[in-house]
PDB file of C-alpha atoms and ligand atoms in Angstrom:
ATOM      1  CA  MET A   5     131.303  46.263  66.630  1.00 56.00           C
ATOM      2  CA  ASN A   6     130.960  45.391  63.074  1.00 66.00           C
ATOM      3  CA  ARG A   7     127.701  42.819  62.657  1.00 67.00           C
ATOM      4  CA  LEU A   8     129.260  41.114  59.965  1.00 69.00           C
ATOM      5  CA  ASN A   9     131.989  39.906  62.810  1.00 76.00           C
ATOM      6  CA  LEU A  10     129.290  38.387  64.540  1.00 81.00           C
ATOM      7  CA  ILE A  11     128.147  34.681  64.170  1.00 81.00           C
ATOM      8  CA  ALA A  12     125.566  32.764  66.071  1.00 85.00           C
ATOM      9  CA  CYS A  13     126.475  29.018  67.145  1.00 86.00           C
ATOM     10  CA  HIS A  14     124.016  26.978  65.106  1.00 81.00           C
ATOM     11  CA  GLU A  15     123.740  24.655  67.969  1.00 86.00           C
ATOM     12  CA  CYS A  16     122.715  26.983  71.091  1.00 91.00           C
ATOM     13  CA  ASP A  17     122.501  30.236  69.457  1.00 89.00           C
ATOM     14  CA  ALA A  18     125.215  31.970  71.280  1.00 89.00           C
ATOM     15  CA  LEU A  19     126.374  35.156  69.720  1.00 89.00           C
ATOM     16  CA  LEU A  20     130.031  35.079  69.174  1.00 85.00           C
ATOM     17  CA  ARG A  21     132.890  36.936  67.531  1.00 83.00           C
ATOM     18  CA  LYS A  22     133.751  35.171  64.057  1.00 75.00           C
ATOM     19  CA  PRO A  23     137.343  33.736  64.109  1.00 68.00           C
ATOM     20  CA  HIS A  24     139.641  34.688  61.123  1.00 64.00           C
ATOM     21  CA  HIS A  25     138.952  32.373  58.448  1.00 56.00           C
ATOM     22  CA  SER A  26     142.859  31.759  57.961  1.00 53.00           C
ATOM     23  CA  ALA A  27     143.036  30.791  61.678  1.00 53.00           C
ATOM     24  CA  GLN A  28     144.639  27.422  62.300  1.00 60.00           C
ATOM     25  CA  GLY A  29     142.738  24.583  63.857  1.00 66.00           C
ATOM     26  CA  ASN A  30     139.059  24.075  64.649  1.00 73.00           C
ATOM     27  CA  ALA A  31     136.876  26.984  66.290  1.00 78.00           C
ATOM     28  CA  ARG A  32     134.617  25.759  68.869  1.00 84.00           C
ATOM     29  CA  CYS A  33     131.755  27.395  70.719  1.00 87.00           C
ATOM     30  CA  PRO A  34     132.647  28.125  74.437  1.00 89.00           C
ATOM     31  CA  ARG A  35     129.309  27.468  75.514  1.00 90.00           C
ATOM     32  CA  CYS A  36     128.374  24.074  73.899  1.00 91.00           C
ATOM     33  CA  GLY A  37     131.616  22.828  72.275  1.00 87.00           C
ATOM     34  CA  ALA A  38     130.018  22.749  68.780  1.00 85.00           C
ATOM     35  CA  ILE A  39     132.393  23.271  65.844  1.00 79.00           C
ATOM     36  CA  LEU A  40     131.837  26.738  64.287  1.00 77.00           C
ATOM     37  CA  PHE A  41     134.602  26.850  61.603  1.00 72.00           C
ATOM     38  CA  ARG A  42     137.295  24.374  60.684  1.00 67.00           C
ATOM     39  CA  SER A  43     140.824  25.285  59.526  1.00 62.00           C
ATOM     40  CA  SER A  44     139.924  26.343  56.191  1.00 60.00           C
ATOM     41  CA  ALA A  45     142.979  26.214  53.894  1.00 59.00           C
ATOM     42  CA  ALA A  46     143.538  22.331  54.278  1.00 63.00           C
ATOM     43  CA  HIS A  47     140.133  21.683  54.549  1.00 76.00           C
ATOM     44  CA  LEU A  48     139.328  23.633  51.138  1.00 82.00           C
ATOM     45  CA  ASP A  49     141.933  21.437  49.252  1.00 85.00           C
ATOM     46  CA  SER A  50     140.603  18.223  50.629  1.00 86.00           C
ATOM     47  CA  ILE A  51     137.030  19.177  49.862  1.00 88.00           C
ATOM     48  CA  ALA A  52     138.031  20.276  46.328  1.00 90.00           C
ATOM     49  CA  ALA A  53     139.547  16.654  45.821  1.00 92.00           C
ATOM     50  CA  LEU A  54     136.887  14.888  47.141  1.00 92.00           C
ATOM     51  CA  THR A  55     134.326  16.938  44.910  1.00 92.00           C
ATOM     52  CA  LEU A  56     136.268  16.115  41.913  1.00 94.00           C
ATOM     53  CA  ALA A  57     136.402  12.466  42.838  1.00 95.00           C
ATOM     54  CA  ALA A  58     132.877  12.280  43.469  1.00 92.00           C
ATOM     55  CA  LEU A  59     132.239  13.984  39.981  1.00 93.00           C
ATOM     56  CA  ILE A  60     134.277  11.311  38.384  1.00 95.00           C
ATOM     57  CA  THR A  61     132.315   8.371  40.569  1.00 92.00           C
ATOM     58  CA  PHE A  62     129.157  10.083  39.385  1.00 90.00           C
ATOM     59  CA  LEU A  63     129.887   9.793  35.615  1.00 93.00           C
ATOM     60  CA  ILE A  64     130.889   6.115  36.352  1.00 92.00           C
ATOM     61  CA  ALA A  65     127.663   5.299  37.884  1.00 88.00           C
ATOM     62  CA  GLN A  66     125.677   6.966  35.063  1.00 88.00           C
ATOM     63  CA  ALA A  67     127.739   5.641  32.329  1.00 91.00           C
ATOM     64  CA  PHE A  68     127.519   1.677  33.011  1.00 89.00           C
ATOM     65  CA  PRO A  69     124.346  -0.337  33.306  1.00 87.00           C
ATOM     66  CA  ILE A  70     122.453  -0.801  36.520  1.00 82.00           C
ATOM     67  CA  VAL A  71     119.631  -2.809  35.540  1.00 82.00           C
ATOM     68  CA  GLU A  72     118.537  -5.445  33.417  1.00 83.00           C
ATOM     69  CA  LEU A  73     115.079  -4.991  31.405  1.00 77.00           C
ATOM     70  CA  GLU A  74     113.193  -7.927  30.050  1.00 76.00           C
ATOM     71  CA  LEU A  75     110.767  -6.592  27.269  1.00 72.00           C
ATOM     72  CA  ASN A  76     108.977  -9.292  24.943  1.00 76.00           C
ATOM     73  CA  GLY A  77     111.354 -12.114  25.841  1.00 79.00           C
ATOM     74  CA  VAL A  78     114.406  -9.837  24.907  1.00 80.00           C
ATOM     75  CA  THR A  79     116.848  -8.824  27.989  1.00 82.00           C
ATOM     76  CA  SER A  80     118.919  -5.701  27.669  1.00 83.00           C
ATOM     77  CA  GLN A  81     121.031  -4.053  30.150  1.00 84.00           C
ATOM     78  CA  THR A  82     120.502  -0.240  30.732  1.00 83.00           C
ATOM     79  CA  THR A  83     121.832   2.779  32.610  1.00 85.00           C
ATOM     80  CA  LEU A  84     120.167   4.722  35.371  1.00 83.00           C
ATOM     81  CA  MET A  85     118.901   7.411  32.627  1.00 86.00           C
ATOM     82  CA  GLY A  86     117.759   4.280  30.354  1.00 85.00           C
ATOM     83  CA  SER A  87     115.485   2.896  33.300  1.00 82.00           C
ATOM     84  CA  LEU A  88     114.344   6.207  33.788  1.00 83.00           C
ATOM     85  CA  VAL A  89     113.116   6.396  30.115  1.00 86.00           C
ATOM     86  CA  ALA A  90     111.599   2.798  30.642  1.00 82.00           C
ATOM     87  CA  LEU A  91     109.701   4.121  33.676  1.00 80.00           C
ATOM     88  CA  TRP A  92     108.424   7.040  31.604  1.00 85.00           C
ATOM     89  CA  ASN A  93     107.197   4.781  28.785  1.00 83.00           C
ATOM     90  CA  GLU A  94     105.467   2.650  31.484  1.00 79.00           C
ATOM     91  CA  ASP A  95     103.407   5.706  32.187  1.00 81.00           C
ATOM     92  CA  MET A  96     105.169   6.266  35.393  1.00 80.00           C
ATOM     93  CA  GLN A  97     106.448   9.837  34.262  1.00 83.00           C
ATOM     94  CA  LEU A  98     105.883  11.608  37.692  1.00 85.00           C
ATOM     95  CA  VAL A  99     108.518   8.801  39.321  1.00 80.00           C
ATOM     96  CA  ALA A 100     110.733   9.214  36.558  1.00 82.00           C
ATOM     97  CA  VAL A 101     110.833  12.877  36.797  1.00 85.00           C
ATOM     98  CA  VAL A 102     111.453  12.861  40.818  1.00 81.00           C
ATOM     99  CA  VAL A 103     114.101  10.262  40.316  1.00 80.00           C
ATOM    100  CA  PHE A 104     116.098  12.167  37.455  1.00 85.00           C
ATOM    101  CA  CYS A 105     115.841  15.281  39.753  1.00 83.00           C
ATOM    102  CA  SER A 106     117.317  13.612  42.694  1.00 80.00           C
ATOM    103  CA  THR A 107     119.852  11.176  41.470  1.00 81.00           C
ATOM    104  CA  ILE A 108     121.171  12.954  38.420  1.00 85.00           C
ATOM    105  CA  LEU A 109     120.109  16.786  38.083  1.00 86.00           C
ATOM    106  CA  PHE A 110     120.625  17.861  41.769  1.00 85.00           C
ATOM    107  CA  PRO A 111     123.804  15.818  42.487  1.00 85.00           C
ATOM    108  CA  LEU A 112     125.346  16.856  39.149  1.00 89.00           C
ATOM    109  CA  VAL A 113     124.542  20.847  40.003  1.00 89.00           C
ATOM    110  CA  GLU A 114     125.832  20.620  43.399  1.00 88.00           C
ATOM    111  CA  LEU A 115     129.100  18.910  42.472  1.00 90.00           C
ATOM    112  CA  VAL A 116     129.953  21.021  39.166  1.00 93.00           C
ATOM    113  CA  ALA A 117     128.893  24.435  41.207  1.00 92.00           C
ATOM    114  CA  LEU A 118     131.200  23.467  44.083  1.00 90.00           C
ATOM    115  CA  LEU A 119     133.953  22.661  41.801  1.00 92.00           C
ATOM    116  CA  TYR A 120     133.337  26.043  39.988  1.00 93.00           C
ATOM    117  CA  LEU A 121     133.673  27.719  43.206  1.00 90.00           C
ATOM    118  CA  LEU A 122     136.380  25.851  45.035  1.00 90.00           C
ATOM    119  CA  MET A 123     138.988  25.994  42.131  1.00 90.00           C
ATOM    120  CA  PRO A 124     139.369  29.782  41.366  1.00 90.00           C
ATOM    121  CA  VAL A 125     138.813  30.601  45.444  1.00 87.00           C
ATOM    122  CA  ARG A 126     141.672  28.304  46.076  1.00 84.00           C
ATOM    123  CA  ALA A 127     143.958  30.182  43.715  1.00 84.00           C
ATOM    124  CA  GLY A 128     142.651  33.447  45.397  1.00 83.00           C
ATOM    125  CA  VAL A 129     140.141  34.269  42.570  1.00 85.00           C
ATOM    126  CA  VAL A 130     136.402  35.093  42.965  1.00 86.00           C
ATOM    127  CA  PRO A 131     134.771  33.645  39.945  1.00 88.00           C
ATOM    128  CA  PRO A 132     132.015  35.629  38.111  1.00 89.00           C
ATOM    129  CA  ALA A 133     128.412  35.033  39.334  1.00 88.00           C
ATOM    130  CA  PHE A 134     129.809  33.634  42.722  1.00 89.00           C
ATOM    131  CA  ASN A 135     126.929  34.581  44.800  1.00 87.00           C
ATOM    132  CA  LEU A 136     124.470  33.116  42.290  1.00 90.00           C
ATOM    133  CA  VAL A 137     126.347  29.954  42.264  1.00 91.00           C
ATOM    134  CA  LEU A 138     126.528  29.572  45.925  1.00 89.00           C
ATOM    135  CA  ARG A 139     122.883  30.334  46.426  1.00 89.00           C
ATOM    136  CA  ALA A 140     122.267  27.528  43.784  1.00 88.00           C
ATOM    137  CA  ILE A 141     124.159  25.014  45.923  1.00 86.00           C
ATOM    138  CA  GLN A 142     122.164  26.002  48.856  1.00 84.00           C
ATOM    139  CA  PHE A 143     118.802  25.475  46.922  1.00 85.00           C
ATOM    140  CA  VAL A 144     119.519  22.124  45.511  1.00 83.00           C
ATOM    141  CA  ARG A 145     121.342  20.792  48.744  1.00 80.00           C
ATOM    142  CA  PRO A 146     118.229  19.480  50.545  1.00 76.00           C
ATOM    143  CA  TRP A 147     117.275  17.705  47.671  1.00 73.00           C
ATOM    144  CA  GLY A 148     120.462  16.135  47.048  1.00 66.00           C
ATOM    145  CA  MET A 149     120.329  14.359  50.221  1.00 60.00           C
ATOM    146  CA  ILE A 150     117.537  12.013  49.197  1.00 60.00           C
ATOM    147  CA  GLU A 151     118.995  10.307  46.180  1.00 61.00           C
ATOM    148  CA  VAL A 152     119.694   7.292  48.296  1.00 61.00           C
ATOM    149  CA  LEU A 153     116.057   7.167  49.250  1.00 62.00           C
ATOM    150  CA  MET A 154     114.806   7.710  45.387  1.00 65.00           C
ATOM    151  CA  LEU A 155     117.436   5.034  43.987  1.00 69.00           C
ATOM    152  CA  GLY A 156     115.804   2.755  46.503  1.00 66.00           C
ATOM    153  CA  ILE A 157     112.325   3.480  45.458  1.00 67.00           C
ATOM    154  CA  LEU A 158     113.252   3.161  41.732  1.00 69.00           C
ATOM    155  CA  VAL A 159     114.776  -0.300  42.414  1.00 66.00           C
ATOM    156  CA  THR A 160     111.636  -1.113  44.400  1.00 64.00           C
ATOM    157  CA  ILE A 161     109.195   0.024  41.622  1.00 66.00           C
ATOM    158  CA  VAL A 162     111.066  -1.816  38.788  1.00 69.00           C
ATOM    159  CA  LYS A 163     111.425  -4.791  41.050  1.00 62.00           C
ATOM    160  CA  MET A 164     107.588  -4.738  41.886  1.00 59.00           C
ATOM    161  CA  THR A 165     106.659  -4.283  38.243  1.00 65.00           C
ATOM    162  CA  SER A 166     109.119  -7.423  37.376  1.00 67.00           C
ATOM    163  CA  LEU A 167     110.394  -5.138  34.710  1.00 68.00           C
ATOM    164  CA  ALA A 168     113.983  -5.447  35.576  1.00 74.00           C
ATOM    165  CA  ARG A 169     116.552  -6.807  37.947  1.00 78.00           C
ATOM    166  CA  VAL A 170     119.409  -4.727  39.524  1.00 77.00           C
ATOM    167  CA  ILE A 171     122.863  -6.017  38.252  1.00 80.00           C
ATOM    168  CA  PRO A 172     125.588  -5.786  40.729  1.00 81.00           C
ATOM    169  CA  ASN A 173     128.186  -4.081  38.300  1.00 82.00           C
ATOM    170  CA  ALA A 174     130.431  -1.002  38.313  1.00 86.00           C
ATOM    171  CA  ALA A 175     127.307   1.541  38.165  1.00 84.00           C
ATOM    172  CA  LEU A 176     126.026  -0.169  41.697  1.00 82.00           C
ATOM    173  CA  PHE A 177     129.378  -0.057  43.140  1.00 87.00           C
ATOM    174  CA  ALA A 178     130.201   3.388  41.905  1.00 88.00           C
ATOM    175  CA  PHE A 179     126.512   4.385  43.448  1.00 83.00           C
ATOM    176  CA  GLY A 180     127.796   2.937  46.665  1.00 84.00           C
ATOM    177  CA  GLY A 181     130.919   5.011  46.529  1.00 87.00           C
ATOM    178  CA  LEU A 182     129.247   8.213  45.602  1.00 85.00           C
ATOM    179  CA  THR A 183     126.663   7.848  48.440  1.00 83.00           C
ATOM    180  CA  LEU A 184     129.717   7.814  50.732  1.00 85.00           C
ATOM    181  CA  MET A 185     131.707  10.738  49.184  1.00 87.00           C
ATOM    182  CA  LEU A 186     128.461  12.880  49.200  1.00 83.00           C
ATOM    183  CA  ALA A 187     127.984  12.216  52.694  1.00 81.00           C
ATOM    184  CA  VAL A 188     131.290  13.946  53.352  1.00 83.00           C
ATOM    185  CA  VAL A 189     130.818  16.656  50.666  1.00 84.00           C
ATOM    186  CA  VAL A 190     127.549  17.714  52.308  1.00 79.00           C
ATOM    187  CA  MET A 191     129.244  18.489  55.537  1.00 79.00           C
ATOM    188  CA  PHE A 192     131.189  21.271  53.950  1.00 81.00           C
ATOM    189  CA  ASP A 193     129.266  24.385  55.022  1.00 78.00           C
ATOM    190  CA  PRO A 194     129.526  26.591  51.758  1.00 78.00           C
ATOM    191  CA  ARG A 195     129.097  29.681  53.840  1.00 75.00           C
ATOM    192  CA  VAL A 196     132.784  29.464  54.515  1.00 78.00           C
ATOM    193  CA  LEU A 197     133.131  30.652  50.901  1.00 82.00           C
ATOM    194  CA  TRP A 198     131.399  33.830  51.273  1.00 80.00           C
ATOM    195  CA  ASP A 199     134.012  34.562  54.369  1.00 77.00           C
ATOM    196  CA  ILE A 200     136.902  33.749  51.978  1.00 80.00           C
ATOM    197  CA  ALA A 201     135.474  35.725  49.447  1.00 81.00           C
ATOM    198  CA  ASP A 202     135.128  38.804  51.488  1.00 79.00           C
ATOM    199  CA  ALA A 203     138.658  38.393  52.819  1.00 77.00           C
ATOM    200  CA  LEU A 204     139.986  38.475  49.289  1.00 78.00           C
ATOM    201  CA  ALA A 205     138.035  41.327  48.441  1.00 77.00           C
ATOM    202  CA  VAL A 206     139.439  43.172  51.391  1.00 75.00           C
ATOM    203  CA  ARG A 207     142.837  41.937  50.812  1.00 72.00           C
ATOM    204  CA  ARG A 208     142.708  43.343  47.171  1.00 71.00           C
ATOM    205  CA  GLY A 209     141.365  47.025  48.349  1.00 67.00           C
ATOM    206  CA  GLY A 210     137.691  46.474  47.417  1.00 58.00           C
ATOM    207  CA  SER A 211     134.642  46.316  50.028  1.00 54.00           C
ATOM    208  CA  PRO A 212     133.297  42.729  51.302  1.00 54.00           C
ATOM    209  CA  ALA A 213     130.881  41.503  48.517  1.00 49.00           C
ATOM    210  CA  ARG A 214     128.527  41.245  51.358  1.00 47.00           C
ATOM    211  CA  ALA A 215     128.284  44.874  51.878  1.00 40.00           C
ATOM    212  CA  SER A 216     126.528  45.181  48.749  1.00 41.00           C
ATOM    213  CA  PRO A 217     124.038  42.432  48.549  1.00 41.00           C
ATOM    214  CA  GLY A 218     122.157  43.610  45.629  1.00 40.00           C
ATOM    215  CA  ALA A 219     125.488  44.486  43.417  1.00 41.00           C
ATOM    216  CA  PRO A 220     126.666  41.879  40.932  1.00 43.00           C
ATOM    217  CA  PRO A 221     129.932  39.884  41.831  1.00 43.00           C
ATOM    218  CA  ARG A 222     132.870  41.502  40.709  1.00 42.00           C
ATOM    219  CA  ARG A 223     135.822  39.656  39.153  1.00 43.00           C
ATOM    220  CA  HIS A 224     138.702  40.367  41.296  1.00 44.00           C
ATOM    221  CA  SER A 225     141.558  40.833  38.788  1.00 43.00           C
ATOM    222  CA  PRO A 226     144.852  42.227  39.248  1.00 42.00           C
ATOM    223  CA  ARG A 227     144.846  46.202  38.635  1.00 38.00           C
ATOM    224  CA  ASN A 228     146.262  47.237  35.263  1.00 35.00           C
TER     225      ASN A 228
HETATM  226 ZN1   ZN B  30     126.903  26.801  71.150  1.00 68.27          ZN
END
């Protein structure tokens, strides 16, 4: 039996034959009942739509002011990025960098990278640098999960130093919505995309991308 057709259950480690990715319905582990695969076609559409919505919400959250700063008797409202600059100028560079990475950089990388992969794959095309982008998602994912925590830390710090107060505005609600959307987006297992890319390659007469891990990913365009 081809080793690539086997998967291990992530809950109980049972070794099972991989279900065909286009199969309808969810595939469950016969031993412990954990969901191994969800039906992918409808799932890809909803995840792509949700990722796009999350990206728009992310831009709203970043564009509107979230805190009110008071410096020398003058109050001014500023965005999350503006408050990070204020933190930087208050000699809290390390906090500013960590909060920047976890609240802006990593979520943005994950959302843009997912859209970059999902949109072409839905249309039956494997985009360039497919493996590289998928690995980038796996890399930033653990850090993207803590954006809520970091936002809390940021708010705590600016409150403690009585530099700023949080304003209940569009940005704050957008951050709330974004947190919920990201919670659903991170439930999507990007490994499914590797299976779909393999199936696309086989359908077009090539060999599966995973059979040659060192080779650069190919663009699967129609034959001339
Ligand atoms: Zn199991």
